[in-house]
PDB file of C-alpha atoms in Angstrom:
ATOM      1  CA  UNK Z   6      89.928 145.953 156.313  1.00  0.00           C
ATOM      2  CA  UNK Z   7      88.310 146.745 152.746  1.00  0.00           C
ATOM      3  CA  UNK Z   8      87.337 143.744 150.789  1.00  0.00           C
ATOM      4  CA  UNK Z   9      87.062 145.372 147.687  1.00  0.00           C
ATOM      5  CA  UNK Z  10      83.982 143.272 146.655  1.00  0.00           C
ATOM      6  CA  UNK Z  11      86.356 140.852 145.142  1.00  0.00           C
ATOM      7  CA  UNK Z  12      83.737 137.982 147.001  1.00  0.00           C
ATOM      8  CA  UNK Z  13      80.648 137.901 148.969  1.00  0.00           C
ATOM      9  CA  UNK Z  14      82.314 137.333 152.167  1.00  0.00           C
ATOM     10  CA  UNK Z  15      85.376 139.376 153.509  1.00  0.00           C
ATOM     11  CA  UNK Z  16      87.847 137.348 153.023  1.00  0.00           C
ATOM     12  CA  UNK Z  17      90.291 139.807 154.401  1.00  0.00           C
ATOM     13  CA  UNK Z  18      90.756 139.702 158.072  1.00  0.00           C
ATOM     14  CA  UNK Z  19      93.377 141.710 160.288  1.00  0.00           C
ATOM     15  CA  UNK Z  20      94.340 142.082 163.568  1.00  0.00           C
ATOM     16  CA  UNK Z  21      96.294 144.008 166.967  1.00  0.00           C
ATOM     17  CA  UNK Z  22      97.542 143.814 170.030  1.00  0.00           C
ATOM     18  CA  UNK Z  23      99.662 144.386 172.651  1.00  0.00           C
ATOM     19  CA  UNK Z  24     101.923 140.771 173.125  1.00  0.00           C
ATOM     20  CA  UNK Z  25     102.858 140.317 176.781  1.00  0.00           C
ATOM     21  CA  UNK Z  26     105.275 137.717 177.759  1.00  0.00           C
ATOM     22  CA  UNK Z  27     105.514 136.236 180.946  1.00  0.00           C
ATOM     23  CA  UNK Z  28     108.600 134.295 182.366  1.00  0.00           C
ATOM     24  CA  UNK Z  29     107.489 131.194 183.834  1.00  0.00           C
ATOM     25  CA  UNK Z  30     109.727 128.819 185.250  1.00  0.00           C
ATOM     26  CA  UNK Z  31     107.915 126.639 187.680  1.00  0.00           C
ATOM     27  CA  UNK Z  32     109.716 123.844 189.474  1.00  0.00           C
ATOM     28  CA  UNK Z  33     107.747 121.802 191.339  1.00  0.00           C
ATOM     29  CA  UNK Z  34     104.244 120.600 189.486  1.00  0.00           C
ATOM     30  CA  UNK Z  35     102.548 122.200 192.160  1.00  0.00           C
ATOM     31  CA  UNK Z  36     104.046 125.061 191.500  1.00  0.00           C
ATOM     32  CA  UNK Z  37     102.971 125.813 188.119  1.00  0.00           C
ATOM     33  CA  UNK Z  38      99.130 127.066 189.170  1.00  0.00           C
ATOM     34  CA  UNK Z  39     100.237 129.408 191.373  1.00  0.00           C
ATOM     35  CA  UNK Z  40     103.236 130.878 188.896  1.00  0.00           C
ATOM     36  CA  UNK Z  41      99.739 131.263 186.382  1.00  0.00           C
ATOM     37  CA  UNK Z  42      97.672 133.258 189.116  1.00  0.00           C
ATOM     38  CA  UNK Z  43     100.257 135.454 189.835  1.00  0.00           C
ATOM     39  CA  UNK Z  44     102.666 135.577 186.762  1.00  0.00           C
ATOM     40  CA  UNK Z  45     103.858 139.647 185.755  1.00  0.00           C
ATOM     41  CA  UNK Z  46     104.721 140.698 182.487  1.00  0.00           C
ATOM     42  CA  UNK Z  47     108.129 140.471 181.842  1.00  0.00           C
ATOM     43  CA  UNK Z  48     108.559 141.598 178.572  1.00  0.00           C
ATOM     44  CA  UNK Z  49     105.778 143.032 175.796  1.00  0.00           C
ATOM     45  CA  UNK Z  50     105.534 144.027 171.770  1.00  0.00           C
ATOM     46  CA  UNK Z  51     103.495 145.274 169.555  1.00  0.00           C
ATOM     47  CA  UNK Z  52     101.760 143.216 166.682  1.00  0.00           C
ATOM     48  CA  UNK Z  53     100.091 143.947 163.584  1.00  0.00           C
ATOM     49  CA  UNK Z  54      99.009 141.181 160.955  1.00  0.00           C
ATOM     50  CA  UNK Z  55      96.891 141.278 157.598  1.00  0.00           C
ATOM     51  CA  UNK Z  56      95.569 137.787 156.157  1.00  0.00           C
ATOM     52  CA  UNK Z  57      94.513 137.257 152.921  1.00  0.00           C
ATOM     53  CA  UNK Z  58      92.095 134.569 152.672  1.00  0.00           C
ATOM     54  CA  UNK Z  59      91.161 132.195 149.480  1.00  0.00           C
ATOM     55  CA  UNK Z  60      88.554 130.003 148.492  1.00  0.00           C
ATOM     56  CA  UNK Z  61      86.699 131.367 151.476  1.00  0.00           C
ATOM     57  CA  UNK Z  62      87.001 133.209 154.790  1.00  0.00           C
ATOM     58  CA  UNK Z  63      87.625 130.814 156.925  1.00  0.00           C
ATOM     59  CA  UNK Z  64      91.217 130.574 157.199  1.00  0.00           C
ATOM     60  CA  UNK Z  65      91.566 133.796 157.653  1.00  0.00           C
ATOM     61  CA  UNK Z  66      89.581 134.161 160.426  1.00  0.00           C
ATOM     62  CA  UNK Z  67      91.386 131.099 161.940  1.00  0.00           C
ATOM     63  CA  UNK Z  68      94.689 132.989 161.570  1.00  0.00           C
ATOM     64  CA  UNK Z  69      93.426 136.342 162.844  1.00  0.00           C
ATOM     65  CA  UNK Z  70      92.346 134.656 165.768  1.00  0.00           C
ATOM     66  CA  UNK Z  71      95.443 132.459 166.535  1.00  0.00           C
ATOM     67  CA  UNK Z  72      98.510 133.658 165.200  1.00  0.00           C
ATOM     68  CA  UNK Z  73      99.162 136.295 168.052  1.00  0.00           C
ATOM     69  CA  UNK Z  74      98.574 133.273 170.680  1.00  0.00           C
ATOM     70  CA  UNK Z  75     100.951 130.933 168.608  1.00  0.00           C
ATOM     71  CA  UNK Z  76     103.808 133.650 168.508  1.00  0.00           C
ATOM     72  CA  UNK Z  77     103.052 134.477 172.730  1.00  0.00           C
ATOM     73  CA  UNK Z  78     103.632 130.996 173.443  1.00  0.00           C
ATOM     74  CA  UNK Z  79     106.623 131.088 171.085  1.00  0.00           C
ATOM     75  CA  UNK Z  80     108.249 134.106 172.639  1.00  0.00           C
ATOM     76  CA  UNK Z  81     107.751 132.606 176.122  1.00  0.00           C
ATOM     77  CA  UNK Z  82     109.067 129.302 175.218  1.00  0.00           C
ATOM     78  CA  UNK Z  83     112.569 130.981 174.474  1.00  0.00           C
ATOM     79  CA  UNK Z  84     112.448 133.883 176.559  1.00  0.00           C
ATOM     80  CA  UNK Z  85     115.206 131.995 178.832  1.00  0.00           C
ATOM     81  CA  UNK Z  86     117.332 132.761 175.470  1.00  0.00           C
ATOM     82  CA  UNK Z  87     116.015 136.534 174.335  1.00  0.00           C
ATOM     83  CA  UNK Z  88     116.981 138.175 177.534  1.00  0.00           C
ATOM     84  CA  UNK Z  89     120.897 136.645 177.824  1.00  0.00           C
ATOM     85  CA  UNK Z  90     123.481 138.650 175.831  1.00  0.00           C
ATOM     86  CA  UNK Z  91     124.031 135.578 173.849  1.00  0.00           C
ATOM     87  CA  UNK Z  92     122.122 132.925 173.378  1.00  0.00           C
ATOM     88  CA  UNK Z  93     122.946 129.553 175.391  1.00  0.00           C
ATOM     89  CA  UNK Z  94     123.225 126.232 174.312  1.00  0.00           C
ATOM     90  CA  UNK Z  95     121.173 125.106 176.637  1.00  0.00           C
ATOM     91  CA  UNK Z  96     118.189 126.844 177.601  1.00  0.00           C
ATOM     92  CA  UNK Z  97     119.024 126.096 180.898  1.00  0.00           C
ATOM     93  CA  UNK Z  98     121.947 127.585 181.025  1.00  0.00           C
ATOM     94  CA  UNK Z  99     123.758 124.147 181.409  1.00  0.00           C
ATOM     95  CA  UNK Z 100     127.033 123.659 179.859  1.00  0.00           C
ATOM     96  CA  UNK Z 101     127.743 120.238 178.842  1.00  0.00           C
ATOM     97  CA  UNK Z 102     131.203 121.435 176.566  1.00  0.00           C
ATOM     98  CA  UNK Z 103     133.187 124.160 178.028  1.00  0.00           C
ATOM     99  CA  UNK Z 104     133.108 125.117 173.967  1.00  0.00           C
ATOM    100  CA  UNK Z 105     129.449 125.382 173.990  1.00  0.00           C
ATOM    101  CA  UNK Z 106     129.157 129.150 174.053  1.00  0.00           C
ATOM    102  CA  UNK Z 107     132.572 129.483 170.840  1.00  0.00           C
ATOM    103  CA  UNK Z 108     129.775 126.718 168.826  1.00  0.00           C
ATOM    104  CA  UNK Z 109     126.918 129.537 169.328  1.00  0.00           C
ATOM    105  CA  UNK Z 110     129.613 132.209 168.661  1.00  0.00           C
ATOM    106  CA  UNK Z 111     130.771 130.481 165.457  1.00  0.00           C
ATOM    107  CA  UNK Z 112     127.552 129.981 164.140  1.00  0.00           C
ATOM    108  CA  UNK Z 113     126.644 133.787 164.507  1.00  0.00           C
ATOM    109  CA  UNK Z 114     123.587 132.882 166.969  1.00  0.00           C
ATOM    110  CA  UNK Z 115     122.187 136.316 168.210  1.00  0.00           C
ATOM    111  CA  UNK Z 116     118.822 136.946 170.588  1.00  0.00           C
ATOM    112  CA  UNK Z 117     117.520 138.543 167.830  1.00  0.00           C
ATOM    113  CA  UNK Z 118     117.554 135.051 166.084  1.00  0.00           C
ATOM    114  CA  UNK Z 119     115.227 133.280 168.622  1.00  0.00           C
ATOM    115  CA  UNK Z 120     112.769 136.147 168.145  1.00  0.00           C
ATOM    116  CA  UNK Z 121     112.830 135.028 164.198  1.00  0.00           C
ATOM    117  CA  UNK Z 122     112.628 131.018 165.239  1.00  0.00           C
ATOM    118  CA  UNK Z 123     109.294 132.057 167.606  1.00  0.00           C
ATOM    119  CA  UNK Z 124     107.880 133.645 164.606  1.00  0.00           C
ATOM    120  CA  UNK Z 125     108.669 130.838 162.045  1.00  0.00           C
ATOM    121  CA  UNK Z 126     107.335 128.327 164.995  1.00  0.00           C
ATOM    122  CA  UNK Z 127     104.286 130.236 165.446  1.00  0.00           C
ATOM    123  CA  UNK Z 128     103.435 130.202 161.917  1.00  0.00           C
ATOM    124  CA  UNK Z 129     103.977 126.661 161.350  1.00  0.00           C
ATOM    125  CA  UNK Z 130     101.688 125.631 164.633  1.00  0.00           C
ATOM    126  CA  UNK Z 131      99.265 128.230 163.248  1.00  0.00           C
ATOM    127  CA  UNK Z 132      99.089 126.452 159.584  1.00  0.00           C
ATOM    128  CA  UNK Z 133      98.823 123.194 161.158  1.00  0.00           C
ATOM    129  CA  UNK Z 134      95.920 124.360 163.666  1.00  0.00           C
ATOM    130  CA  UNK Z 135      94.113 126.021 160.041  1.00  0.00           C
ATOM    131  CA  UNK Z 136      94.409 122.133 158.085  1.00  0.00           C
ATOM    132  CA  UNK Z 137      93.342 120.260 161.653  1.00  0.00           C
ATOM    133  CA  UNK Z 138      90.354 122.619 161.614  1.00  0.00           C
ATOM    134  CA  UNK Z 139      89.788 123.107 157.487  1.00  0.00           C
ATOM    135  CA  UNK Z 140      89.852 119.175 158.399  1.00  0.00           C
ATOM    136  CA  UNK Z 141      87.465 118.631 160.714  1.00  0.00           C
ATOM    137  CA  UNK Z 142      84.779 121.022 158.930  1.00  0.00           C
ATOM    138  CA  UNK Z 143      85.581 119.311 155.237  1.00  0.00           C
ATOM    139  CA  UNK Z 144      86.620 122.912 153.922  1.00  0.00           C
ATOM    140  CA  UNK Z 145      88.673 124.218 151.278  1.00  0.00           C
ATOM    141  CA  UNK Z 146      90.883 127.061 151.484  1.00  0.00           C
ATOM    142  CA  UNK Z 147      93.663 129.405 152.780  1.00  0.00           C
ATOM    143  CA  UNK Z 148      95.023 132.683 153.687  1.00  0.00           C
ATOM    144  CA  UNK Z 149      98.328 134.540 153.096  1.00  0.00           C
ATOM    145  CA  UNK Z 150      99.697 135.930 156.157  1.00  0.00           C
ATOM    146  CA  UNK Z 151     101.404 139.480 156.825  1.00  0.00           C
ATOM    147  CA  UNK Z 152     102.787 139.890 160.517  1.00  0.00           C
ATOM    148  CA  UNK Z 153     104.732 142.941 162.259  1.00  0.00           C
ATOM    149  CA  UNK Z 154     105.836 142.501 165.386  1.00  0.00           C
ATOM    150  CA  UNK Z 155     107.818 145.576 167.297  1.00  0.00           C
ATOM    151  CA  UNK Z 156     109.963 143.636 169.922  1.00  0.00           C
ATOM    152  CA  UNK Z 157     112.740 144.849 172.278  1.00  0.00           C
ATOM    153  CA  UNK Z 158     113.166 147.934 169.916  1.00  0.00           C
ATOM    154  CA  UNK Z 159     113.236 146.052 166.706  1.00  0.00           C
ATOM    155  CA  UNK Z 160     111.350 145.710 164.524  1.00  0.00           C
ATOM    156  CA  UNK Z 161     110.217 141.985 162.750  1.00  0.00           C
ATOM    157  CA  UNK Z 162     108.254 141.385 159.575  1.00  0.00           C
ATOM    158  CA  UNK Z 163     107.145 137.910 158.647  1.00  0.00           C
ATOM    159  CA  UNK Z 164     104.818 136.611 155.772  1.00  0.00           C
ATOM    160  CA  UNK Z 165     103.810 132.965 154.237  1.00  0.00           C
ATOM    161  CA  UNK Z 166     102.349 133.603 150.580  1.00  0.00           C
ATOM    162  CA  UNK Z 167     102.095 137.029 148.389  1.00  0.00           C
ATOM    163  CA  UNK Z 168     101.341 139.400 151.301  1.00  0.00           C
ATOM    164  CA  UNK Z 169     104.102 142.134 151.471  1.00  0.00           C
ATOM    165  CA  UNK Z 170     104.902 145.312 153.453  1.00  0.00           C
ATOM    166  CA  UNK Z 171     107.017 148.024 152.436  1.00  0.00           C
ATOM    167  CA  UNK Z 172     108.439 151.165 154.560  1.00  0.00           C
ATOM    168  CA  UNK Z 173     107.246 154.211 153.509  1.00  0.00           C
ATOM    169  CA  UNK Z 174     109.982 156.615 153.681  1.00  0.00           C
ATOM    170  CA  UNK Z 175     109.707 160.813 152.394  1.00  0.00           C
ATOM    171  CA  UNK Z 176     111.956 159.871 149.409  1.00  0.00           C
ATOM    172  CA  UNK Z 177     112.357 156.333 149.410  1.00  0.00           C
ATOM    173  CA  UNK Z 178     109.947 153.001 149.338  1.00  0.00           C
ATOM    174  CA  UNK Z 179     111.748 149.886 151.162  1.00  0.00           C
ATOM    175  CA  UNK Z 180     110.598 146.384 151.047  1.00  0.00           C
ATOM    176  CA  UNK Z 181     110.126 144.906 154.369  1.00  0.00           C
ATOM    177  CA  UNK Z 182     109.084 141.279 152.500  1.00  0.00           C
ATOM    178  CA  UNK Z 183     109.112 138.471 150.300  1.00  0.00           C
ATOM    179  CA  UNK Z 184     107.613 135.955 148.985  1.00  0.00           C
ATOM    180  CA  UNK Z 185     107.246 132.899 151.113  1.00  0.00           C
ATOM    181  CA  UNK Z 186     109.641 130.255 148.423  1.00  0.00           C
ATOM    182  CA  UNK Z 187     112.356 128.301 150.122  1.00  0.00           C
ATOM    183  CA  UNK Z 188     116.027 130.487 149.701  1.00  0.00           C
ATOM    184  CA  UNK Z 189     118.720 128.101 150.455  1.00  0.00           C
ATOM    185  CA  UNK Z 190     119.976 124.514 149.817  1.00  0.00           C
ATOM    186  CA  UNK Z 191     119.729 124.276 153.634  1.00  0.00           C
ATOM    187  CA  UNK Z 192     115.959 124.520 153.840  1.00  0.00           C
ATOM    188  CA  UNK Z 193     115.557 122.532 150.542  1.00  0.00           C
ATOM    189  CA  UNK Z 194     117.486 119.857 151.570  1.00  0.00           C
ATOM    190  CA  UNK Z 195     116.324 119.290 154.983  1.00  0.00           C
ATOM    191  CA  UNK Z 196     112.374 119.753 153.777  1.00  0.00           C
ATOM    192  CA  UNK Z 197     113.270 116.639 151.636  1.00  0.00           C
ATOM    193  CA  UNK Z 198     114.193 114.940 154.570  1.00  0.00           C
ATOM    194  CA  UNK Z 199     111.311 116.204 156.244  1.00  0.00           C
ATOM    195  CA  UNK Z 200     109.168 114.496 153.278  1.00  0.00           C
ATOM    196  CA  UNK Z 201     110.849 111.838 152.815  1.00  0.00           C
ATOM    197  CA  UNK Z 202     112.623 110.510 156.114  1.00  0.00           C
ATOM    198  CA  UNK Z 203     113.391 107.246 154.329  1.00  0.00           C
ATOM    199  CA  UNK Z 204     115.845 108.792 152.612  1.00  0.00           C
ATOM    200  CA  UNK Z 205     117.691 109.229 155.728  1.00  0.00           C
ATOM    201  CA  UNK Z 206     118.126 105.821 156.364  1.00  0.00           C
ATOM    202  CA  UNK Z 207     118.183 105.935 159.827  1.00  0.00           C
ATOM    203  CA  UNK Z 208     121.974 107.532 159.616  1.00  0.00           C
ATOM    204  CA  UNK Z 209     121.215 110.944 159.653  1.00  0.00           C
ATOM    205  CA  UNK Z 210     119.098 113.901 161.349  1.00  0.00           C
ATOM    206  CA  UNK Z 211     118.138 116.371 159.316  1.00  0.00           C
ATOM    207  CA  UNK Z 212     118.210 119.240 162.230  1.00  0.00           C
ATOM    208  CA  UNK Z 213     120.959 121.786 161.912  1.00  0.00           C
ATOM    209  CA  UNK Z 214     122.550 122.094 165.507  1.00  0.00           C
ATOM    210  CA  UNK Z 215     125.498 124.301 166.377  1.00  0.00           C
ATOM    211  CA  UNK Z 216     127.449 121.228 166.961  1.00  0.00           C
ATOM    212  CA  UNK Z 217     127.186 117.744 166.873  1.00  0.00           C
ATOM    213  CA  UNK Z 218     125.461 116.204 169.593  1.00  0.00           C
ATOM    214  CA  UNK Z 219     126.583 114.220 172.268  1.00  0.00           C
ATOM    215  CA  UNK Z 220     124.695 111.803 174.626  1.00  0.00           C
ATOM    216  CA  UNK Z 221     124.605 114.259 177.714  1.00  0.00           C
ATOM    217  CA  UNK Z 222     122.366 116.657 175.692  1.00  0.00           C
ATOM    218  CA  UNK Z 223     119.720 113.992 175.610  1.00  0.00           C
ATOM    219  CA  UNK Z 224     116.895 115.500 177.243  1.00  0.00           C
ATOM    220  CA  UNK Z 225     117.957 119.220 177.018  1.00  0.00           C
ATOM    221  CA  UNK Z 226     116.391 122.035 175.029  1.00  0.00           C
ATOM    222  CA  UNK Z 227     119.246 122.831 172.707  1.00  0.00           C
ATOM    223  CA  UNK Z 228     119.578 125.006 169.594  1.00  0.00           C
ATOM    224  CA  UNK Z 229     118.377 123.801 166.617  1.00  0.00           C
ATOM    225  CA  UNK Z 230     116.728 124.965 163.376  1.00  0.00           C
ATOM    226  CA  UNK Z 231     114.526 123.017 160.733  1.00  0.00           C
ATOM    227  CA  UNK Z 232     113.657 122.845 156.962  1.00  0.00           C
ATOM    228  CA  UNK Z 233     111.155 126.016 157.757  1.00  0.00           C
ATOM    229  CA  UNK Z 234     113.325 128.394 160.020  1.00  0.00           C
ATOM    230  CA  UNK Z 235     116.062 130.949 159.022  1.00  0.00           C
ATOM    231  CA  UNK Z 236     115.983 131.603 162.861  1.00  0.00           C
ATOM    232  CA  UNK Z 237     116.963 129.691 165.698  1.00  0.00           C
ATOM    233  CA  UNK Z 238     114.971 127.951 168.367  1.00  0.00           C
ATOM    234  CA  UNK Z 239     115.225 125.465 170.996  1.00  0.00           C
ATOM    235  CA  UNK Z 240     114.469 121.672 170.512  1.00  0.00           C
ATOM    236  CA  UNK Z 241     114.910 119.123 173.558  1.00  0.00           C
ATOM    237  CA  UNK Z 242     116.724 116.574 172.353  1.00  0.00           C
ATOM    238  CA  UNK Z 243     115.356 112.708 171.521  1.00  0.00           C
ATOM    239  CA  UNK Z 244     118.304 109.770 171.483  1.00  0.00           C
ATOM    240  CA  UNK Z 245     117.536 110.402 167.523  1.00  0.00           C
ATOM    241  CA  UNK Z 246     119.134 113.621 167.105  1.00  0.00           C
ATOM    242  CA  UNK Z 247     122.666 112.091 168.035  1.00  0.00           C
ATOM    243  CA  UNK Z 248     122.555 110.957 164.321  1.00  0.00           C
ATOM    244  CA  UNK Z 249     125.200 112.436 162.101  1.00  0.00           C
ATOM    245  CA  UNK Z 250     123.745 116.291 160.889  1.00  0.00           C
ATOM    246  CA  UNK Z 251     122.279 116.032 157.195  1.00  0.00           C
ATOM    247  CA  UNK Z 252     123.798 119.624 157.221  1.00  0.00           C
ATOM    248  CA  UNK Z 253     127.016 120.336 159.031  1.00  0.00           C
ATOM    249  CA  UNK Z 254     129.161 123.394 158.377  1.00  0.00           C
ATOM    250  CA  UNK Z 255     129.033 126.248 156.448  1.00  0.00           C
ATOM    251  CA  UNK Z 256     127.485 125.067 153.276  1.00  0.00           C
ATOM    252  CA  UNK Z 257     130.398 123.046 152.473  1.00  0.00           C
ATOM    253  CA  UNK Z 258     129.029 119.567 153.294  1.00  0.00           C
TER     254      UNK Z 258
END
């Protein structure tokens, strides 16, 4: 990566690597060393990322470092999801409603989804491991972030500040991102709830689920999204969540 002399340290960092994911679904507690020692790849991508660092490199070099862990772990987490035909309402597989699987229908939950949740997830754990650190050192500073990730024959994208990629095509340029700026009244509205939970008070949740929840889904990893995800990933539910949605339906309420 060139810095372009635009500082005296490069504060442009990139990375790449093969991502394997391993399916890991130990039982017993004493089971869960010996899954480790002999765990197989299940499933593997490709990843790319550029970060852009400011007010020094060391954010960057955090990210570089991290991110690709963050999103593994992510990608594992859900992988119970990614390789059904559709998504379950349970990551178990459990179905408290007979319904369950018309809610995830309705809602238009694909695989593909979860794959976009593990990315938003991974950068959000990645950001918070930068401030814990930035933190801990009394630095300043950030990084914009510019990840590709070729998964199960698609292909993701996924950026936080002014880092973009475009496709290069013979006649044709295509913009593969954005700028990372909050694009519906969903994500607004539940980030203000995320802010200020006082708001709330103490009558709603303000996770999106595919339904409403019910008290058997305590303690189950169900689908759920958050002020920061256009995906989908799984949340295991806390007596709190069987509050009444902040959002509920299709924008109408």
């Amino acid at each position: 990566v060139i810095n372009a002399e635009k500082s005296e340290f490069n504060e442009d960092q990139a990375a790449c690597s093969q991502i394997s994911i391993q399916r890991r679904e130990p039982g017993l507690e004493e089971d869960k060393e010996w899954l480790i020692l002999c765990s197989t790849q299940f499933l593997s991508g490709y990843y790319w990322a550029l970060f852009d660092g400011h007010g020094g490199p060391e954010a960057a070099i955090i990210a570089s470092n991290y991110l690709h862990y963050c999103i593994k772990q992510k990608l594992e987490e859900v992988v119970g999801g990614i390789t059904e035909a559709h998504p379950p309402m349970h990551l178990s597989g459990r179905c408290v409603c007979d319904s369950d699987p018309q809610f995830v229908e309705e809602k238009h939950i694909h695989t593909e989804d979860l794959v976009v949740g593990a990315l938003e997830n991974a950068f959000q754990e990645c950001d918070e491991v930068i401030g814990q650190e930035m933190e801990a050192t009394n630095q300043t500073g950030g990084c914009t972030a510019l990840a590709a990730l070729y998964f199960q024959g698609k292909l993701y994208v996924a950026n936080a500040g002014d880092s973009r990629a475009i496709l290069v095509l013979k006649d044709n340029i295509v913009p593969m991102s954005c700028e990372f700026t909050p694009e519906t009244e969903r994500q607004r509205i539940q980030h203000l709830a995320f802010l200020f939970p006082k708001l709330l008070d103490g009558e709603f949740t303000r996770f999106e689920f595919p339904r409403r929840l019910k008290g058997d889904d305590v303690g189950q990893k169900v689908l759920y999204r958050d002020y920061f995800m256009e995906g989908w990933g799984y949340k295991t539910v806390e007596k709190a969540d069987l509050k009444y949605p902040l959002v509920h339906g299709h924008g109408k309420q």
